[in-house]
Short mmCIF file of C-alpha atoms in Angstrom, two decimals:
data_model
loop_
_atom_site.label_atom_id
_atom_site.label_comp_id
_atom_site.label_asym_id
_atom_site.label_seq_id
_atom_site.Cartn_x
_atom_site.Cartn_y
_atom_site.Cartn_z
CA UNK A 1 -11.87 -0.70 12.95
CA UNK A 2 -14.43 -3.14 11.72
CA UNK A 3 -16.98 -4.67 14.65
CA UNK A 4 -15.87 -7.96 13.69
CA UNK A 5 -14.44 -10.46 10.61
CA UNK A 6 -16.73 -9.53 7.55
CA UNK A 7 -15.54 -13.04 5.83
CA UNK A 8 -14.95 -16.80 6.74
CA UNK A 9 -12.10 -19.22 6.15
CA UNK A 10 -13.13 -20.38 2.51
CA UNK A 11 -12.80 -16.90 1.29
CA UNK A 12 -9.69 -16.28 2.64
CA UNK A 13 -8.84 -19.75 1.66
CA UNK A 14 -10.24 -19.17 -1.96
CA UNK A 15 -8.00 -15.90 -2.15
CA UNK A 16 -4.86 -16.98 -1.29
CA UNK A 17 -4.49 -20.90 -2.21
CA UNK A 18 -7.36 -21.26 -4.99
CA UNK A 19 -6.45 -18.81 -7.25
CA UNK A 20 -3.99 -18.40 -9.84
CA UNK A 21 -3.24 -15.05 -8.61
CA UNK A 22 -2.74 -15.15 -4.80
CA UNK A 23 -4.18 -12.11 -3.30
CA UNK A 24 -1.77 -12.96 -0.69
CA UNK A 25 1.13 -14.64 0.68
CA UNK A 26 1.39 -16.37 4.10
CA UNK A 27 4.06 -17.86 6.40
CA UNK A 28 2.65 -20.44 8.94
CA UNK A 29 4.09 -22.07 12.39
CA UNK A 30 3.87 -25.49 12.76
CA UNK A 31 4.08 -27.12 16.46
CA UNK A 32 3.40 -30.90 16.65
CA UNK A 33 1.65 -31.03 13.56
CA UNK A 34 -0.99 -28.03 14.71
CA UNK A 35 -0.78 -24.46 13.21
CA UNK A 36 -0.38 -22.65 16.21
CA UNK A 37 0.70 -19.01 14.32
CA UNK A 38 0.93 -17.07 10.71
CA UNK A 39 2.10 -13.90 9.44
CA UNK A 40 -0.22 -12.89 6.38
CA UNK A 41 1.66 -10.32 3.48
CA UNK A 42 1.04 -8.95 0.01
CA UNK A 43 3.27 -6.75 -2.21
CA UNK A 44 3.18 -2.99 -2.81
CA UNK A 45 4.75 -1.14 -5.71
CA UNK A 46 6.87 2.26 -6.38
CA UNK A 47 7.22 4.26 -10.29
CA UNK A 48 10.83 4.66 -9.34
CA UNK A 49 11.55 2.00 -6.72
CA UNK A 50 11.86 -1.51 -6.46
CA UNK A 51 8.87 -3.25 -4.99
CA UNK A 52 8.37 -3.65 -1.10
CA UNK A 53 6.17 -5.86 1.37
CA UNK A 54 3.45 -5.24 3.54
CA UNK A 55 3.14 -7.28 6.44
CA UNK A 56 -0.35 -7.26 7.41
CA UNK A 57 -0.62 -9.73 10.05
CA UNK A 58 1.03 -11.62 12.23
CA UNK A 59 -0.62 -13.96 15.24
CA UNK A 60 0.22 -16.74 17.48
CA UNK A 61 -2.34 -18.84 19.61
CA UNK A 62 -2.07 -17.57 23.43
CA UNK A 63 -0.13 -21.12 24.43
CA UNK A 64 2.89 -20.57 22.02
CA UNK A 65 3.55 -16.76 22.96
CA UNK A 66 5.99 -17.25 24.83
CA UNK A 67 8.08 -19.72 22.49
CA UNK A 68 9.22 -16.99 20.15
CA UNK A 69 7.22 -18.11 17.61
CA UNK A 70 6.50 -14.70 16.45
CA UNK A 71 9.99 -13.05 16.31
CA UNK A 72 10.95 -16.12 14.10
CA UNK A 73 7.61 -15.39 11.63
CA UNK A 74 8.73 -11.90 11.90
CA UNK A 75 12.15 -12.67 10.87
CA UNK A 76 10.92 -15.26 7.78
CA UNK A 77 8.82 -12.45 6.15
CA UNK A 78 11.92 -9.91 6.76
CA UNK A 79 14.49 -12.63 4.96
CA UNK A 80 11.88 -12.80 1.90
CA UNK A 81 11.62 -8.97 2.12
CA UNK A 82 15.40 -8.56 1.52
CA UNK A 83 16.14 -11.90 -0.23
CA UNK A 84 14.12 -10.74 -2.90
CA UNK A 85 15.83 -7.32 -3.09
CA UNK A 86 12.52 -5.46 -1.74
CA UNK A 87 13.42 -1.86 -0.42
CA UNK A 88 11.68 -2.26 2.97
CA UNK A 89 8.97 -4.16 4.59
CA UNK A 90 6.02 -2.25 6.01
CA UNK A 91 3.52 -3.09 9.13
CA UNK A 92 1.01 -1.10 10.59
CA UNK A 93 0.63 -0.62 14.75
CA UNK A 94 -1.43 0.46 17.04
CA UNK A 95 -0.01 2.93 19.60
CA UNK A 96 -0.66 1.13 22.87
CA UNK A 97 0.13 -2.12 21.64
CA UNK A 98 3.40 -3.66 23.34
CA UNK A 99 3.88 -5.32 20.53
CA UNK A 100 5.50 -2.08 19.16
CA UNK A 101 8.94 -2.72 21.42
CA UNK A 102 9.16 -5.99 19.76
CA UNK A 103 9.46 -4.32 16.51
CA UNK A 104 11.74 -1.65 17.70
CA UNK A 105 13.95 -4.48 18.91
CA UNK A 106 14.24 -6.10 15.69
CA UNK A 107 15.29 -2.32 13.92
CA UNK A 108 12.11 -1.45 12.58
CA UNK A 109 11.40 2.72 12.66
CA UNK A 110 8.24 4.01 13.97
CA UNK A 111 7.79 6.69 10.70
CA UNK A 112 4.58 8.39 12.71
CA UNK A 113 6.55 8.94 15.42
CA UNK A 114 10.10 10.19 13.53
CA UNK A 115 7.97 11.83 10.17
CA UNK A 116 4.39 12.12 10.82
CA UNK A 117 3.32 9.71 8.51
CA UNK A 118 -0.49 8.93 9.03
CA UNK A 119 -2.91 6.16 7.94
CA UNK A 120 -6.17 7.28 5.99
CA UNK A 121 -9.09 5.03 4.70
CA UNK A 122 -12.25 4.65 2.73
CA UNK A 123 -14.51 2.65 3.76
CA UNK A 124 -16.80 1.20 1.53
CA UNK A 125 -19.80 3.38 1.98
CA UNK A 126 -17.30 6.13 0.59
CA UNK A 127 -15.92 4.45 -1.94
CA UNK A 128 -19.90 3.70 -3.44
CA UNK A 129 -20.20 7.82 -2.63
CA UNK A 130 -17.33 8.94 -4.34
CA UNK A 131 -17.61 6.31 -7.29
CA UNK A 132 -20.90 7.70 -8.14
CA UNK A 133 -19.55 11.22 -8.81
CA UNK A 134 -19.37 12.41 -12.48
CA UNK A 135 -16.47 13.58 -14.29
CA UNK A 136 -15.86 16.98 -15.60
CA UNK A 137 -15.77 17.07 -19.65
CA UNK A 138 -12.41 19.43 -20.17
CA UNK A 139 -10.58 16.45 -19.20
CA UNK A 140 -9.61 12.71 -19.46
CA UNK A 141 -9.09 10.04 -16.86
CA UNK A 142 -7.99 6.14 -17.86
CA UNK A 143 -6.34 3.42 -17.29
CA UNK A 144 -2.56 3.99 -17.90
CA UNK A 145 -0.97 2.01 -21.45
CA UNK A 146 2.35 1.54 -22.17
CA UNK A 147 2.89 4.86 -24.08
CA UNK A 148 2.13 6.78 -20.81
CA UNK A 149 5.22 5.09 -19.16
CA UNK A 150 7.40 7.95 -19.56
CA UNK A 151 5.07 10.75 -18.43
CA UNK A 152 4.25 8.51 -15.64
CA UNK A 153 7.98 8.54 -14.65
CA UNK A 154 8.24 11.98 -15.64
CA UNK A 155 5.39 13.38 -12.76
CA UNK A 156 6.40 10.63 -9.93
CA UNK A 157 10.10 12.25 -10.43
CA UNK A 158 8.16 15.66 -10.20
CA UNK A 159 5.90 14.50 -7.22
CA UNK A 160 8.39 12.63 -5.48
CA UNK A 161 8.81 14.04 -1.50
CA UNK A 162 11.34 11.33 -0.80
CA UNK A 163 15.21 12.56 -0.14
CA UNK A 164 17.51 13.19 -3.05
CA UNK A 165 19.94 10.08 -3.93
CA UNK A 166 22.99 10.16 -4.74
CA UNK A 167 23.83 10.33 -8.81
CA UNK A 168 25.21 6.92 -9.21
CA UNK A 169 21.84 5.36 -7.59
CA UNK A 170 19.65 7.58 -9.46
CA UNK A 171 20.96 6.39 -12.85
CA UNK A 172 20.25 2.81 -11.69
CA UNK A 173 16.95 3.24 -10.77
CA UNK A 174 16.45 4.68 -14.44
CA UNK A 175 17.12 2.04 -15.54
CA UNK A 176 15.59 -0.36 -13.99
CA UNK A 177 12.64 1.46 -15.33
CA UNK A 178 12.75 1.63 -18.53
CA UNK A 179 14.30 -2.00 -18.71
CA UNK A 180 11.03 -3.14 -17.20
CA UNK A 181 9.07 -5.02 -20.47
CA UNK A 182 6.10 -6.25 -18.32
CA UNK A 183 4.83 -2.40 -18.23
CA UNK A 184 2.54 -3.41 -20.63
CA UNK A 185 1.22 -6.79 -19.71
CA UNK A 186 -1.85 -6.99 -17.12
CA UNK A 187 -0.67 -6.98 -14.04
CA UNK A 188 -3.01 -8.72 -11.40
CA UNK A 189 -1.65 -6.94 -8.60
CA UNK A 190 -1.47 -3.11 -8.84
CA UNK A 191 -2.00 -0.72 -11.81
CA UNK A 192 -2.31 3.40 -12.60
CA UNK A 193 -4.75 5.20 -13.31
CA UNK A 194 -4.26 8.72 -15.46
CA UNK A 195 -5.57 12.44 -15.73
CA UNK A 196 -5.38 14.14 -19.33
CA UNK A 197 -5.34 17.47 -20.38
CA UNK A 198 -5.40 18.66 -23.74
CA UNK A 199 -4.13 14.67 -24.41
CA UNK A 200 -1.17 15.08 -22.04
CA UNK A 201 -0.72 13.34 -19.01
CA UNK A 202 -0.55 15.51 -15.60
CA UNK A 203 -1.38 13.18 -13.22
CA UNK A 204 -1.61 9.67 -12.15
CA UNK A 205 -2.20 7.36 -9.11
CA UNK A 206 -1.12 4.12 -8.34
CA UNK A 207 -2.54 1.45 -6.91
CA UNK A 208 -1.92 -1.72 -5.51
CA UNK A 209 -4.33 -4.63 -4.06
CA UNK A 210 -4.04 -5.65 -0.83
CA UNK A 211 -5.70 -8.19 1.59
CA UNK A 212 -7.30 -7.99 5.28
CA UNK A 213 -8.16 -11.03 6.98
CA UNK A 214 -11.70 -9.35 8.38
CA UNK A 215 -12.35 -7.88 4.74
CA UNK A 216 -10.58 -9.55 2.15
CA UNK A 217 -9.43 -7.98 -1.11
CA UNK A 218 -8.80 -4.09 -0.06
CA UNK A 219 -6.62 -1.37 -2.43
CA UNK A 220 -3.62 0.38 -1.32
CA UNK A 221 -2.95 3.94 -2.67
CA UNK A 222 0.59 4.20 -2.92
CA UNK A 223 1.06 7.29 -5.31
CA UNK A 224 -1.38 10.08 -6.08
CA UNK A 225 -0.28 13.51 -7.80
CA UNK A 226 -1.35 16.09 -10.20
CA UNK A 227 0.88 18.95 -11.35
CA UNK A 228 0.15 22.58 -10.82
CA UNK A 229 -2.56 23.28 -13.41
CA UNK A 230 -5.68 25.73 -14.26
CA UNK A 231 -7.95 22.61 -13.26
CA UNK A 232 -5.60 21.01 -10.66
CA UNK A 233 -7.88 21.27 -7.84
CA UNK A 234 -10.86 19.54 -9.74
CA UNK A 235 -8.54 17.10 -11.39
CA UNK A 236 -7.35 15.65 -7.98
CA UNK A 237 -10.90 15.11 -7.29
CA UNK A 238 -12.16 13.27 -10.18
CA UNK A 239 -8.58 11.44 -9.98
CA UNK A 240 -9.53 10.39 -6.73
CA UNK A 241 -12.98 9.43 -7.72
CA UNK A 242 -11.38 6.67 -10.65
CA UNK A 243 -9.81 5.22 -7.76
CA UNK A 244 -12.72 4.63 -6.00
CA UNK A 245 -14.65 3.57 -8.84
CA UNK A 246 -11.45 1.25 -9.85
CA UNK A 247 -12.12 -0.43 -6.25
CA UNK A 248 -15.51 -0.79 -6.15
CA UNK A 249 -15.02 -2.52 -9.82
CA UNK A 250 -12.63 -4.62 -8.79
CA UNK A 251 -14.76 -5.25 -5.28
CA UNK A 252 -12.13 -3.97 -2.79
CA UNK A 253 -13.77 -3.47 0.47
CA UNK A 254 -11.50 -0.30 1.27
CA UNK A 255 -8.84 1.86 0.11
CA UNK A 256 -5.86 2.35 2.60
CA UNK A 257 -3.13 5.06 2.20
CA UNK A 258 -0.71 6.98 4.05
CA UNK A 259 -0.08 10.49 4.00
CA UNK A 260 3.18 13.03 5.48
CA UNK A 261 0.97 16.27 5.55
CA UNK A 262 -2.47 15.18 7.62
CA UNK A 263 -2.84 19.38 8.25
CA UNK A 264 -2.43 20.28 4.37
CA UNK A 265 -2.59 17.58 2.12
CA UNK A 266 -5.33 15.49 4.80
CA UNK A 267 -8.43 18.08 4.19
CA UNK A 268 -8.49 16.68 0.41
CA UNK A 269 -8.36 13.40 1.80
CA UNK A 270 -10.58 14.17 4.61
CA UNK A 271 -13.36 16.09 2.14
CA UNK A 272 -13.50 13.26 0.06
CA UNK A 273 -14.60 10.63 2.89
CA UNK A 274 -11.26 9.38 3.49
CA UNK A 275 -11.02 8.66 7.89
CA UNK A 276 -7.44 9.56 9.64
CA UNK A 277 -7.38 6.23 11.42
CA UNK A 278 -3.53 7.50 12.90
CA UNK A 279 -6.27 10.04 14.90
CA UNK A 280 -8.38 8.07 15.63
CA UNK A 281 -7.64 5.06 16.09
CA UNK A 282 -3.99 5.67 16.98
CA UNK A 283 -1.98 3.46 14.24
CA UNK A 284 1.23 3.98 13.56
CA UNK A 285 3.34 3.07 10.33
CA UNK A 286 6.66 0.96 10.87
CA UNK A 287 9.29 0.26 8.50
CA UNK A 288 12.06 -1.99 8.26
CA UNK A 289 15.13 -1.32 6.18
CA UNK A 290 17.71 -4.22 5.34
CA UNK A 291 20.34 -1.20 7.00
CA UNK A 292 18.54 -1.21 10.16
CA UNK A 293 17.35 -4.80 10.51
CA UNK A 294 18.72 -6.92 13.61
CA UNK A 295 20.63 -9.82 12.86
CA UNK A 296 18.11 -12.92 12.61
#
């Protein structure tokens, strides 16, 4: 973790009230007219899934803590989560905190423990490192356009690691897709990036901007792949590498991400500067579904 907050109120104030584009969204307690508590969130996005929320703080002063103002923040940002149709809501824990029975309590699944999901990140000395790289010649990566939509859908469907649904849900998630006519409009709070070879697509990431309270505007990978290729192996690296240099353009202080296979999949990760802060640091991911949510 960081030795200390990197940034003061006015830029998280600029970020998340002065803009037209909150980098955030926030939930506040209010005792007696003083803001004794918050609980800080931002949005993440899926290729084939609806949208979810990442809750990525949530405090109360040390008077109130034992007023319950935090399981009713908790339970505000859930009702949003779910009242806006939002697959799950997403929160990140450290191992010995307490506050990790709390969540359980309210139905939210510890995925490190049950899956082995862990948390990777790049700080922003890596980021600068990997940003600077150059790009091999034999092939293309860009910014994804509408026309890419499709082959976009095509590898996430490809990529995907997630359990197969039933046939009635997978048509509706089709489409939802290709209903979707804001593909092509700028989108202020994720986007993809894509690999080309021989002008067809066989990879793509996306990416979604987040917020940290200590660092302000950060990047969340939420989908990386490249299909089996001749150049697969250097692909995923410059792939990688756009991401970086998409961050450090768009001055994110970090990239976060979350992987299943830390043994396999986390040397690329790990090669490439990217920390396992689930080893060291101990953080776990938790997820709540609507299915498995307490009653408020």
């Amino acid at each position: 973790m960081p030795d200390g907050p990197k940034i003061d109120y006015q830029v998280i104030e600029k970020d998340g009230f002065d803009s037209e584009n909150p980098l955030y969204n926030c939930h506040v307690a209010v005792c007696n007219g003083k803001l004794v508590g918050y609980a800080l969130y931002f949005y993440i996005f899926s290729t084939l899934e609806q949208k979810a929320i990442h809750l990525e703080d949530l405090y109360v002063t040390p008077d109130y803590r034992d007023k319950k103002i935090g399981s009713r923040l908790f339970d505000s940002v859930a009702k949003r989560t779910f009242d806006e149709k939002c697959q799950y809501l997403d929160f990140s824990v450290l191992s010995w905190n307490p506050a990790q029975n709390f969540y359980k309590a309210k139905g939210a699944v510890d995925l490190t423990e049950v899956e082995g999901w862990h948390m990777y990140r790049l700080n922003q000395e890596s980021l600068q490192n990997l940003a600077s790289k150059h790009a091999n010649d034999l092939y293309e990566v860009r910014d994804a356009r509408i026309e890419d939509f499709n082959s976009i859908k095509r590898l996430a469907q490809e990529g995907t690691t997630q359990k197969k649904k039933n046939e009635q849900n997978h048509d509706e998630i089709c489409i939802s897709i290709e209903e979707n006519k804001d593909f092509d409009k700028p989108n202020p709070y994720s986007g993809y990036l894509v690999a080309l070879l021989n002008d067809k697509i066989v990879g793509y990431a996306l990416y979604c901007y987040s917020y940290s309270t200590w660092e302000a505007k950060s990047m969340y990978l939420q989908e990386f792949y490249v299909s089996e290729n001749e150049h697969a192996v250097n692909m995923r690296n410059d792939l990688f590498h756009a991401v970086a240099k998409k961050a450090i353009e768009e001055k994110c202080s970090r990239i976060d991400f979350w992987i299943l296979d830390p043994k396999n999949a986390g040397k690329f990760y790990s090669c490439n500067g990217a920390v396992d802060l689930t080893e060291s640091e101990e953080w776990h991911l938790y997820r709540l579904f609507e299915h498995t949510k307490k009653p408020l």
